[in-house]
Short mmCIF file of C-alpha atoms and ligand atoms in Angstrom, two decimals:
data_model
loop_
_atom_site.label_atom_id
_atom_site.label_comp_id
_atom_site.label_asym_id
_atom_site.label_seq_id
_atom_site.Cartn_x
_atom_site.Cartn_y
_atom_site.Cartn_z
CA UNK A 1 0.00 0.00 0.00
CA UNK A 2 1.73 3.62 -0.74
CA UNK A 3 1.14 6.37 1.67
CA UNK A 4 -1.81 7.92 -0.08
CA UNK A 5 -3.92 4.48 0.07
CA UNK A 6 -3.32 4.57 3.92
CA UNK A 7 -4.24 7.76 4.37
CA UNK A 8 -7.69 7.44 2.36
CA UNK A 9 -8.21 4.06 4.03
CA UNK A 10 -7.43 5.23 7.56
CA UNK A 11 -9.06 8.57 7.04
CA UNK A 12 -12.12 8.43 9.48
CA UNK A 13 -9.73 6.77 12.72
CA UNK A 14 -7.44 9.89 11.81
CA UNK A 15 -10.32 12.10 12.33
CA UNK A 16 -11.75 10.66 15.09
CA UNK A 17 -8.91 10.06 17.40
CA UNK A 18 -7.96 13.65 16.76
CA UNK A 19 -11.24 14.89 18.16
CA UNK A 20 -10.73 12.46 20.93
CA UNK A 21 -7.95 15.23 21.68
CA UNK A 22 -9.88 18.10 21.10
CA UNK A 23 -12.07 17.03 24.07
CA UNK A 24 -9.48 17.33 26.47
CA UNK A 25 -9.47 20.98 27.41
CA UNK A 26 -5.62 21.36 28.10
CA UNK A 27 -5.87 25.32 28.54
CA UNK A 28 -2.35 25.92 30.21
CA UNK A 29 -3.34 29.31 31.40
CA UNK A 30 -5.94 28.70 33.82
CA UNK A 31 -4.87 26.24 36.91
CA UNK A 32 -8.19 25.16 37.32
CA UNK A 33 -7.40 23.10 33.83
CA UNK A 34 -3.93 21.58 35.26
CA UNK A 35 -5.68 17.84 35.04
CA UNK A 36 -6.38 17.83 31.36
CA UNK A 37 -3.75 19.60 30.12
CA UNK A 38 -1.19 16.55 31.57
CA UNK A 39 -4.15 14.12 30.41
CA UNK A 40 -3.70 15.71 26.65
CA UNK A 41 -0.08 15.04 26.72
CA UNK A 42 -0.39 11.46 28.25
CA UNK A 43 -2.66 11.18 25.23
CA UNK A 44 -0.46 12.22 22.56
CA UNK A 45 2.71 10.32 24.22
CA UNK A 46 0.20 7.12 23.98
CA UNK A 47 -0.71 7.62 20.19
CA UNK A 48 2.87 7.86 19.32
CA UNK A 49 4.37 4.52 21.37
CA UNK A 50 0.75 2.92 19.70
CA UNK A 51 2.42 3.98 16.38
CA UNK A 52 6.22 2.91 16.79
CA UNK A 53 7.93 5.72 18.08
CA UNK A 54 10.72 5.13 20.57
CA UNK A 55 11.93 6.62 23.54
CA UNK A 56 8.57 8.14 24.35
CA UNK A 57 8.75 9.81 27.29
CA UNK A 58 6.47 12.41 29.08
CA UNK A 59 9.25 15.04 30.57
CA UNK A 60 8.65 17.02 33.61
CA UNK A 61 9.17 20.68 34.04
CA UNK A 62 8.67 22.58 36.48
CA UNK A 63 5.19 23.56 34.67
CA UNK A 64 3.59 21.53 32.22
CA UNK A 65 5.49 18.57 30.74
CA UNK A 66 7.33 18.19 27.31
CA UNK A 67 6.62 14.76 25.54
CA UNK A 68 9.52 13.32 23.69
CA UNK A 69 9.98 10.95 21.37
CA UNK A 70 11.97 9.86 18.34
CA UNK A 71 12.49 7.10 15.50
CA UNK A 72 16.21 6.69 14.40
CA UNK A 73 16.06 4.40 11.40
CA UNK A 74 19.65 5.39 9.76
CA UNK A 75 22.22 7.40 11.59
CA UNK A 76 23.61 8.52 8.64
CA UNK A 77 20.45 9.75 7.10
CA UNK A 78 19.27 13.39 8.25
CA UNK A 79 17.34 14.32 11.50
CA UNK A 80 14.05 16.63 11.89
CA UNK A 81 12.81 17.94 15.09
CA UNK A 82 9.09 18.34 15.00
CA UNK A 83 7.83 21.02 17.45
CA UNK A 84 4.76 21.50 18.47
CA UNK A 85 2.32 22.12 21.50
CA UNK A 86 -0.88 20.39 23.02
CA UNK A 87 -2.11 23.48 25.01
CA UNK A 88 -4.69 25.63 23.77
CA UNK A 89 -5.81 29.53 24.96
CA UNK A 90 -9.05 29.94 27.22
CA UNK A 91 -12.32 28.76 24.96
CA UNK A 92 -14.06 32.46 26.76
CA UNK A 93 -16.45 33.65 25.80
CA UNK A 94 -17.89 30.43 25.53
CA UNK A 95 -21.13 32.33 24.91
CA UNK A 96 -20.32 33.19 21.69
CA UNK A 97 -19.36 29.63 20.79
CA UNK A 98 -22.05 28.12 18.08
CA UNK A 99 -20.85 24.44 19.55
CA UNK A 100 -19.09 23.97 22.79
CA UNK A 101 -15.53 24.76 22.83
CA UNK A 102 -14.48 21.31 23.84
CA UNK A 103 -17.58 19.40 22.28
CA UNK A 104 -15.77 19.39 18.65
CA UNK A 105 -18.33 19.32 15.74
CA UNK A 106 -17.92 18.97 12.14
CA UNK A 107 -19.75 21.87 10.06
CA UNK A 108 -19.15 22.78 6.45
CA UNK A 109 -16.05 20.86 6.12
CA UNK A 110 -14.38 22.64 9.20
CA UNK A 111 -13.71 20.87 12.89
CA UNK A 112 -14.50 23.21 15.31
CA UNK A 113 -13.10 23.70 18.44
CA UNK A 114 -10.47 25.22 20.71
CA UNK A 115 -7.10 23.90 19.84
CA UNK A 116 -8.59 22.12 16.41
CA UNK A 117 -5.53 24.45 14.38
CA UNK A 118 -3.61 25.91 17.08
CA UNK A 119 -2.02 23.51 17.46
CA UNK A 120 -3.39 20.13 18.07
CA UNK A 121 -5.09 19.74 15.00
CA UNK A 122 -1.89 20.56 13.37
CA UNK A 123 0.35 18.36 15.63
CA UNK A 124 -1.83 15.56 15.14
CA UNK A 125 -1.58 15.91 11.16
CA UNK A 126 3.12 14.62 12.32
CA UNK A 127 1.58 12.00 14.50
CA UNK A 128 -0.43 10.72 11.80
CA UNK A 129 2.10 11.10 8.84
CA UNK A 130 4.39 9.48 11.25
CA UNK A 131 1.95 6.37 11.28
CA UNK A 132 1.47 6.67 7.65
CA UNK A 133 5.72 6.70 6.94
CA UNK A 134 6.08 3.51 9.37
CA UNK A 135 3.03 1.53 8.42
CA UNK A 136 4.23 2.08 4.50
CA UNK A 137 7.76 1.44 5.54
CA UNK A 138 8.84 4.92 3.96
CA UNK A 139 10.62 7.11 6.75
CA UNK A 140 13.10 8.34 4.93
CA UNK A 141 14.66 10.41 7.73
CA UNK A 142 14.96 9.96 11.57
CA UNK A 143 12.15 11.86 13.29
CA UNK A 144 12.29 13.03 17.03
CA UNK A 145 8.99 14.87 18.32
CA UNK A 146 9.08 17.55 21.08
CA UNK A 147 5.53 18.54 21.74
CA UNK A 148 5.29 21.29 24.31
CA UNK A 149 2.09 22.09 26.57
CA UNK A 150 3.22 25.59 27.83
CA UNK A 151 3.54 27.36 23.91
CA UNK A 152 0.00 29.41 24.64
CA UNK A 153 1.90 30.57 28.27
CA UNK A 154 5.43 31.69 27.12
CA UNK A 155 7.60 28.30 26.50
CA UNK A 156 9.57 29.33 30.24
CA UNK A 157 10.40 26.11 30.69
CA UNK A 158 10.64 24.57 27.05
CA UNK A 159 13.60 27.13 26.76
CA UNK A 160 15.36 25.51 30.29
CA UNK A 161 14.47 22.10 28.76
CA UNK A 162 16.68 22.85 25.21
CA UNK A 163 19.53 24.18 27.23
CA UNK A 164 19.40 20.68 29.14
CA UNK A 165 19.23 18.43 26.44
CA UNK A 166 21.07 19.69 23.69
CA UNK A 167 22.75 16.75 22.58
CA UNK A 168 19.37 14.77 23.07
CA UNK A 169 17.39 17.31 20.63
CA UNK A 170 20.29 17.00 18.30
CA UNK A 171 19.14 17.24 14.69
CA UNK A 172 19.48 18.60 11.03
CA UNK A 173 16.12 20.74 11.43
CA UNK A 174 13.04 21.41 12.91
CA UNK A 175 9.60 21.33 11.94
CA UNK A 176 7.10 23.16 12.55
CA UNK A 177 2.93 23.46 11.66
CA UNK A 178 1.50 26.17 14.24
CA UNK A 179 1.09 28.50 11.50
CA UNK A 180 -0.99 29.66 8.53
CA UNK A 181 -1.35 30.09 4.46
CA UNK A 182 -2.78 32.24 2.56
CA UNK A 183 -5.57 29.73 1.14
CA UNK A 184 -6.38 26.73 0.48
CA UNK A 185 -5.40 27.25 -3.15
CA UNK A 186 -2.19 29.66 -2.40
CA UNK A 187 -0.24 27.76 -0.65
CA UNK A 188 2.74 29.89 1.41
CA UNK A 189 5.01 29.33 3.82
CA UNK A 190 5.91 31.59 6.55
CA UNK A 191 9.58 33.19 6.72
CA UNK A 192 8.98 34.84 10.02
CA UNK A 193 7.59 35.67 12.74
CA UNK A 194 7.52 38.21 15.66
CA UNK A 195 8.68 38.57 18.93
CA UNK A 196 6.74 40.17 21.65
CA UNK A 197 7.08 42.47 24.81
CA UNK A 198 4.07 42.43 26.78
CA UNK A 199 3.42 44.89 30.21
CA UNK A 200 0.72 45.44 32.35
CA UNK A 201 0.32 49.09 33.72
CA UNK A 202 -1.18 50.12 37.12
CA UNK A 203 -2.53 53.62 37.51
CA UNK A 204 -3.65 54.74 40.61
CA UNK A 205 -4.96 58.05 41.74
CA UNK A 206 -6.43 58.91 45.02
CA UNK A 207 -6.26 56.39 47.55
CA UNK A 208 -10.02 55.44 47.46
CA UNK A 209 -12.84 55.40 44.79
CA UNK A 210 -14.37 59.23 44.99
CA UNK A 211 -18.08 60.78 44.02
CA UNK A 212 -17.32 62.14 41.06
CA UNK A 213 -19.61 65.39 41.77
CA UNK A 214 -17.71 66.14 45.10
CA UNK A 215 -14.34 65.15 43.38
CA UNK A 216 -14.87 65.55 39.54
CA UNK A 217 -12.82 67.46 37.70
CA UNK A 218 -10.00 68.40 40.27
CA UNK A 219 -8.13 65.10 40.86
CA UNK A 220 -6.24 63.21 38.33
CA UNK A 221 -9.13 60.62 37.53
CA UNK A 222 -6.79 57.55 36.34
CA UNK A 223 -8.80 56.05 34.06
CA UNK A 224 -8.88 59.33 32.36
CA UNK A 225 -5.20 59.78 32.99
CA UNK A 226 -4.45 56.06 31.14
CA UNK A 227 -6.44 56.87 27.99
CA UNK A 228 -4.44 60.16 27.71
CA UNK A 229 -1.07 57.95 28.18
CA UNK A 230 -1.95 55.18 25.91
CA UNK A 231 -3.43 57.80 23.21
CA UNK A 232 0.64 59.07 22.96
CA UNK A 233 1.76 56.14 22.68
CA UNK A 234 0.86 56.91 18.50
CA UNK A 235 1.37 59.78 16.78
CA UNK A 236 -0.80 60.96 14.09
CA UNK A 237 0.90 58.79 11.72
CA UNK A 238 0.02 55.44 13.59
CA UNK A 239 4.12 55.94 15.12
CA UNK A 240 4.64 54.44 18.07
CA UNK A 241 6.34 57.41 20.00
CA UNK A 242 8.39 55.70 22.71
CA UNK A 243 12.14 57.30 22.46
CA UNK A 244 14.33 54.59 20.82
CA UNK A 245 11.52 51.99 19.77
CA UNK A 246 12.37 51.88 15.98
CA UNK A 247 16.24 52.40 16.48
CA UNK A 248 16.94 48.50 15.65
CA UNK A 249 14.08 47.60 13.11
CA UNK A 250 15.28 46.37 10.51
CA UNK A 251 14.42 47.94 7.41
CA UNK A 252 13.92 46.17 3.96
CA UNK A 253 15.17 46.69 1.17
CA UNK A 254 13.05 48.50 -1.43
CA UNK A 255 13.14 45.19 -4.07
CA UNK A 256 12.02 43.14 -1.12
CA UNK A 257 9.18 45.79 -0.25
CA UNK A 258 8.43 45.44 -4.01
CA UNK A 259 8.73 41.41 -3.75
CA UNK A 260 6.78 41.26 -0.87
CA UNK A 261 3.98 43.71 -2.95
CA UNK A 262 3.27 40.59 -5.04
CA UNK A 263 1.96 38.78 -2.65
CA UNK A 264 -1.54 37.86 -3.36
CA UNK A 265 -3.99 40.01 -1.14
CA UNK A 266 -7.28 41.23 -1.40
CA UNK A 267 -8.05 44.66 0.73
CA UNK A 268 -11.44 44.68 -0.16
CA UNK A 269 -12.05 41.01 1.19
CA UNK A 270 -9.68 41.51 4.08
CA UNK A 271 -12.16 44.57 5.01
CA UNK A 272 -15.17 42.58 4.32
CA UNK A 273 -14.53 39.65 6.21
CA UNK A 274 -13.83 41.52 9.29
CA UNK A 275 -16.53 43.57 8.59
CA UNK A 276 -14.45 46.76 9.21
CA UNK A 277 -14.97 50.39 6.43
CA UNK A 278 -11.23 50.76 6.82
CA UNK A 279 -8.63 49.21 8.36
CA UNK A 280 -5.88 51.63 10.10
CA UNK A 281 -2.21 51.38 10.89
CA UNK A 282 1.29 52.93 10.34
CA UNK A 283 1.79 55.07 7.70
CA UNK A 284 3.69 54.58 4.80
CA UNK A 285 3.21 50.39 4.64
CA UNK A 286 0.65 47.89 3.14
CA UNK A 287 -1.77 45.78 5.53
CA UNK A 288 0.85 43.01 4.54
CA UNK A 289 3.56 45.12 6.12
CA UNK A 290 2.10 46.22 8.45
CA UNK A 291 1.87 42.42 10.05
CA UNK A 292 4.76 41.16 8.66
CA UNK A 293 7.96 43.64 9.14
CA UNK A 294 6.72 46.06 11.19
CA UNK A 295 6.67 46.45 15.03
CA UNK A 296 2.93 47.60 16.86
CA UNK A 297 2.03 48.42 19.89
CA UNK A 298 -1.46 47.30 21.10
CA UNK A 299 -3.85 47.59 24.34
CA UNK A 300 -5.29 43.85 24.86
CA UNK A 301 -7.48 44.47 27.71
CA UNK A 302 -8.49 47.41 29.61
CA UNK A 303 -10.32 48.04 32.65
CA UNK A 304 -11.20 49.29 35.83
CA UNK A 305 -14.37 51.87 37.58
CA UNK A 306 -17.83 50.71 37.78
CA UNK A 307 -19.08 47.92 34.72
CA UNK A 308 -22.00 46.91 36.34
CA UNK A 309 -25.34 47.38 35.54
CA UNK A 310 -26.54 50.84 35.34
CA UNK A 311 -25.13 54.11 36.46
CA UNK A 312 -22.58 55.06 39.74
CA UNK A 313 -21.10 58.11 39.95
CA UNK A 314 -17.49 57.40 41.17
CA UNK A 315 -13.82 58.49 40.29
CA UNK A 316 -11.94 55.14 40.51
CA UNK A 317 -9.36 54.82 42.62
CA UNK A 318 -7.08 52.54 39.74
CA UNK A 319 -7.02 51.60 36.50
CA UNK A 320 -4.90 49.04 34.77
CA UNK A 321 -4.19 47.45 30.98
CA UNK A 322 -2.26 44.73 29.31
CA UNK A 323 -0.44 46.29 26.47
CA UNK A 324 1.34 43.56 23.75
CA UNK A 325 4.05 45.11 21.14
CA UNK A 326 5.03 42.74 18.22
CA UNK A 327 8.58 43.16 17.34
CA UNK A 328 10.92 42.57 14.28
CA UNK A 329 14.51 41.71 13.94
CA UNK A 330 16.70 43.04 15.54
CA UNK A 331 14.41 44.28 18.34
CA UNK A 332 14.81 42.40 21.56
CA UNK A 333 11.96 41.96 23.76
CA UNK A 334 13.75 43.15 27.25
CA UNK A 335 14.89 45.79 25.95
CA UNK A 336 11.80 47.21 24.31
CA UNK A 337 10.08 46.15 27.59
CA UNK A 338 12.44 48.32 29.32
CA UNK A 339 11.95 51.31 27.06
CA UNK A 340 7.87 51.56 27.40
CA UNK A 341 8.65 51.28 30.89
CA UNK A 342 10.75 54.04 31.52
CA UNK A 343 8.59 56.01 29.03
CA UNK A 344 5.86 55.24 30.24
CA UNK A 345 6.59 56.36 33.70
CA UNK A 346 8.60 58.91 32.55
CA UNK A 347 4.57 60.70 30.62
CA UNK A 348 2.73 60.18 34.03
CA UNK A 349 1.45 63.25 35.00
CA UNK A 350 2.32 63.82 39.13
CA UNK A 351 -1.41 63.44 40.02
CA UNK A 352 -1.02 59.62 39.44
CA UNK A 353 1.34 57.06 39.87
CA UNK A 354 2.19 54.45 37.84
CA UNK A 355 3.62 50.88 37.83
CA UNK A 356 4.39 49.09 34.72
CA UNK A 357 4.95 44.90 34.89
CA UNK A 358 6.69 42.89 32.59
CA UNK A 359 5.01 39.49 31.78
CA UNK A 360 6.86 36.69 29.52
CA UNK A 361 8.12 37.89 25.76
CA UNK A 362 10.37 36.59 23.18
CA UNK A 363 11.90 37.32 20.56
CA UNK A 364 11.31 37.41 16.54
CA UNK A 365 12.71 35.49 14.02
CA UNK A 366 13.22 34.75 10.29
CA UNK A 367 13.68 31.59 8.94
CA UNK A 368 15.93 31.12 5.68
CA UNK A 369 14.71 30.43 1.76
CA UNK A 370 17.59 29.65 0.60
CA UNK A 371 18.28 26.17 2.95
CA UNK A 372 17.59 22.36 2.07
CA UNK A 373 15.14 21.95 4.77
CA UNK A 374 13.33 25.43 2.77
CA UNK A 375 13.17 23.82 -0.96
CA UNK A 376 11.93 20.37 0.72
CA UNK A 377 9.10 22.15 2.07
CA UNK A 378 8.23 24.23 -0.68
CA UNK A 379 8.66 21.05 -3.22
CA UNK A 380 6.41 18.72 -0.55
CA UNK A 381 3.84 21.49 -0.91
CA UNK A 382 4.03 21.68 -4.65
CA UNK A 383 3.71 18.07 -4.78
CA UNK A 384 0.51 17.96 -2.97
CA UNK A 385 -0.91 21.26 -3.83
CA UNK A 386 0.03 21.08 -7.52
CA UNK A 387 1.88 25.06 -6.81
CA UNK A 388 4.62 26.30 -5.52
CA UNK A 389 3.96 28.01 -2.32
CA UNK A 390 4.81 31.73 -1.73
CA UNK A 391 7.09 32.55 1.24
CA UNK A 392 5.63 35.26 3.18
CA UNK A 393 6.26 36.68 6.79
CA UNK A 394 3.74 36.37 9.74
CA UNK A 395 2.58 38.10 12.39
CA UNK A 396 2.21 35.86 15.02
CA UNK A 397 4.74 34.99 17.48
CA UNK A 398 6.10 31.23 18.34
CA UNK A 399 8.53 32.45 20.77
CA UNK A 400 10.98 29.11 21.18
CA UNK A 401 12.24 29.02 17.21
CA UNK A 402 14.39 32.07 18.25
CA UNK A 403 15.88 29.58 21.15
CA UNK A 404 16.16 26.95 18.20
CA UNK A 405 18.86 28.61 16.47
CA UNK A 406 20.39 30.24 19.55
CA UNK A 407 20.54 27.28 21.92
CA UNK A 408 20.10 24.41 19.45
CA UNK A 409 21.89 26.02 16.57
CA UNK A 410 18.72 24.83 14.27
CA UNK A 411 16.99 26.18 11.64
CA UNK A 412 13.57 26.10 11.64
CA UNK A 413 11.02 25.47 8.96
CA UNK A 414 7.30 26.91 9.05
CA UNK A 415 5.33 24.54 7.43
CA UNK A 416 1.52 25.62 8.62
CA UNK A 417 -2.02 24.32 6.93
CA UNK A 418 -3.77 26.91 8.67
CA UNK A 419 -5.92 30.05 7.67
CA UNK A 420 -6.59 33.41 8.98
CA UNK A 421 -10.22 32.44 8.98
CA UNK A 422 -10.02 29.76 11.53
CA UNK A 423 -10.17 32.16 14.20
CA UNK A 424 -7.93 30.95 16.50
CA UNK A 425 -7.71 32.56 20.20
CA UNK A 426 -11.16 33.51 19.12
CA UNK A 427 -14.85 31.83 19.78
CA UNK A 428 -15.53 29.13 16.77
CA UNK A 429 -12.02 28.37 15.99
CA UNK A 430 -12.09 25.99 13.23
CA UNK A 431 -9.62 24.04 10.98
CA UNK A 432 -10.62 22.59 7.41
CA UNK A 433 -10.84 18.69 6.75
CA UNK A 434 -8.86 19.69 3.64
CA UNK A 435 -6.38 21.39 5.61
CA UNK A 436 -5.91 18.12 8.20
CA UNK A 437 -5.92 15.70 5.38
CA UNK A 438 -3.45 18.01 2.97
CA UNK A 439 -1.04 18.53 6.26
CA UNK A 440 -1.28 14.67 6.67
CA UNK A 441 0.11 13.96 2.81
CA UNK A 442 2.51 16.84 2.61
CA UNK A 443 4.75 16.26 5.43
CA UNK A 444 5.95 12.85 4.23
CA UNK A 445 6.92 14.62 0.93
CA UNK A 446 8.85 16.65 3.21
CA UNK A 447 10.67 13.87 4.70
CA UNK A 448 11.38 11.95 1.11
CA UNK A 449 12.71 15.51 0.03
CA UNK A 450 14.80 16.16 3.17
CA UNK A 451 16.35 13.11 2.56
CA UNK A 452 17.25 13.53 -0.57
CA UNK A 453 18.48 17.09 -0.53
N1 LIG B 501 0.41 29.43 16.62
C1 LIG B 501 0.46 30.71 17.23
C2 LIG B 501 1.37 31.69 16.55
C3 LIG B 501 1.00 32.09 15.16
C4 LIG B 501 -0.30 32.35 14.81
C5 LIG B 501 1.96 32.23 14.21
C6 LIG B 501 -0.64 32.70 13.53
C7 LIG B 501 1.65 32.62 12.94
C8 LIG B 501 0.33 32.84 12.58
C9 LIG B 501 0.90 30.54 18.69
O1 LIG B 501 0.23 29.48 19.32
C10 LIG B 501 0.55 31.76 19.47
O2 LIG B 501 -0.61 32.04 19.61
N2 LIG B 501 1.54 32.49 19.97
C11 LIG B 501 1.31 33.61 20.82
C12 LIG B 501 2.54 33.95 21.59
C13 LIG B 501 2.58 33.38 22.98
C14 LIG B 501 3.79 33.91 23.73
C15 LIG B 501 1.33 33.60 23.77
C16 LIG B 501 0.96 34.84 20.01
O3 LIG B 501 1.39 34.98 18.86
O4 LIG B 501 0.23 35.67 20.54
MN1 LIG B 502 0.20 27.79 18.17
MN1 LIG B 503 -1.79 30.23 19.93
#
């Protein structure tokens, strides 16, 4: 049987015993889900010793564990790392979920459910492959799986595990599908991604919540105060004002601007599926650039006052917000956190005061075109998707492929089936049967190519 008659044959098990996964709600940010989220790694580590894989072994952390495990068939033939992670983000608002979060249902041709593409329905498509290479006797490379539960949380302890085990995690590559194309018939392959600097900022004013009539309008109200402070943080060309913040962008060159130009993008639908008139950001770049090279500054949450129902009167005591930037090469993510902080105390006006956080970051990275691992992707993907696929930079941020090259010395390769539409991190995340199936007969191209490189 060749690989493509055991996928079609096996094609229903594949589905199923992924949405056997999907049911485990392994949300690594909230400790209440601490339970399931080492249940969905016992799971995975149990598909892969069901398949063949060797060594499999659930490794503790001092957070969530890693599970490892590997097939060496040839010593002399090449080694890829796959990466991935098993933890999803928070399924709130469940509200606005059509089918429960964790209930996955099939609609339209789409699985839907938290963690169905990022990342367990994309991990799941290198488990499967996996089974498909052994059970058609056609690994063509040695394979050695690292699949993380603490990705969604900042990879703390991934990064303490690679120093550790560097001869262990040894390898020609890695591999990685926690990212996106641009459709289902333009296929892509990401060539970057950003790093990230991410505060939380305290403002406090008087030392207890105030009527507003008695107090209003003579003491620094601090929710006022933060919406004048985050409002500077742009200038009037969408700028991000902090002293220093651009000083190690890198900038492109203008035949890359122009290559990158070609890339095939509709405004008009980007607008429309959003359901936005206009779409807004730094002047001077494209909606593609503006995502893919350039840095941005943006408030995630907001809050504090009275939400409740109805009307009170009161001048808040405190207000707070969680503030993300994206960076690019070369920015590094301490020390743009370390700029907005000293900016950002340095603009508080003398009727508040302020205290600025720093929660987990990381940094960006590009990953090369020019590379073996590169042309085995983007010939695996012409193979099965009958065109080349266009390299193109992302937005997002995995923050452990910087630690790849740095403590691993490996290059990484971002081979994702994903689409902006599948609304991950959002309500109704989804990930296309197509997409599953497609990962599923790609990656073994992959390893045939690798190989043969
Ligand atoms: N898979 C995503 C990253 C991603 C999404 C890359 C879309 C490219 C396109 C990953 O799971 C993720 O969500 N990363 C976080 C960073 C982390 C530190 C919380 C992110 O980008 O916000
Ligand atoms: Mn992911
Ligand atoms: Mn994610």
């Amino acid at each position: 049987m060749n690989q493509k008659e055991y996928i079609d044959k096996n094609q229903e098990r594949f589905l199923n015993e992924l949405l056997d996964w999907l049911r485990i709600p392994s949300i690594s940010a909230d400790p209440a889900f601490a339970d399931d989220v080492h249940r969905a790694a016992a799971f995975v580590a149990d598909k892969l010793k069901t398949i063949g894989a060797e060594n499999v072994s659930i490794e503790e952390t001092a957070g969530y564990p890693i599970v490892y495990a590997d097939k060496i068939v040839d010593a002399n033939k090449p080694t890829v790392l796959v990466y991935g992670h098993y933890d999803v983000q928070p399924s709130v608002p469940d509200e606005l979920w059509e089918t429960p979060a964790f209930e996955p249902d099939i609609r339209d041709g789409n699985i839907y459910a938290r963690g169905a593409c990022d990342d367990k329905g994309q991990v799941f498509m290198h488990v499967k492959a996996f089974e498909t290479m052994m059970q058609t006797d056609s690994l063509d490379c040695n394979v050695k799986f690292m699949i993380e539960g603490e990705e969604e949380v900042g990879s703390t302890n991934l990064g303490i595990y690679l120093r550790n085990n560097i001869e262990k995690l040894a390898a020609d590559v890695v591999l990685v599908s926690d990212t996106g194309m641009i459709a289902n018939d333009i296929p892509s392959i990401d060539t970057g991604l950003r790093g990230l600097s991410y505060v939380e900022v305290e403002v406090t004013g008087p030392n207890i919540d105030l009527h507003s009539g008695t107090y209003g309008g003579a003491v620094g109200n601090p929710i006022n105060v933060l919406c004048d402070m985050i409002s500077s943080l742009h200038d009037e060309n969408r700028h991000i004002t902090i002293p220093g913040f651009y000083d190690r962008v890198d900038i492109m060159s203008d035949a890359d601007r122009a290559e990158m130009a070609k890339t095939p993008f509709s405004l008009d639908a980007y607008k429309a599926e959003l359901d936005v008139d206009d779409v807004l950001g730094e002047k001077g770049y494209s909606t593609i650039e503006r995502t893919g090279i350039r840095p941005t500054l943006d408030v995630n949450g907001i809050w504090g006052g009275y939400t409740g129902e109805g009307a009170k009167t009161v001048l808040p005591s405190k207000a707070y917000a969680k503030i993300s930037m994206r960076l690019v090469p070369s920015q590094t993510s301490s020390e743009i956190s370390d700029m907005f902080k000293n900016h950002f105390e340095s603009i508080a006006p003398k009727s508040v005061k302020v205290k600025v956080s720093l929660h987990h970051g990381g940094e960006p990275a590009v990953t090369p075109t020019d590379s073996k691992a590169y042309r085995a992707a983007s010939r695996a993907m012409e193979a099965t998707f009958g065109k080349k696929p266009i390299p193109t930079r992302g937005g997002g941020s995995i923050p452990i492929v910087a630690l790849f090259e740095e403590v691993l010395g490996l290059k990484t390769v971002l081979m994702g089936f994903g689409l902006d539409s599948d609304a991950i991190h959002s309500p109704n995340e989804k990930y296309g049967i197509f997409n599953f199936y497609k990962g599923i007969e790609t990656i073994p191209y992959f390893f045939k190519y690798f190989a043969e490189e």
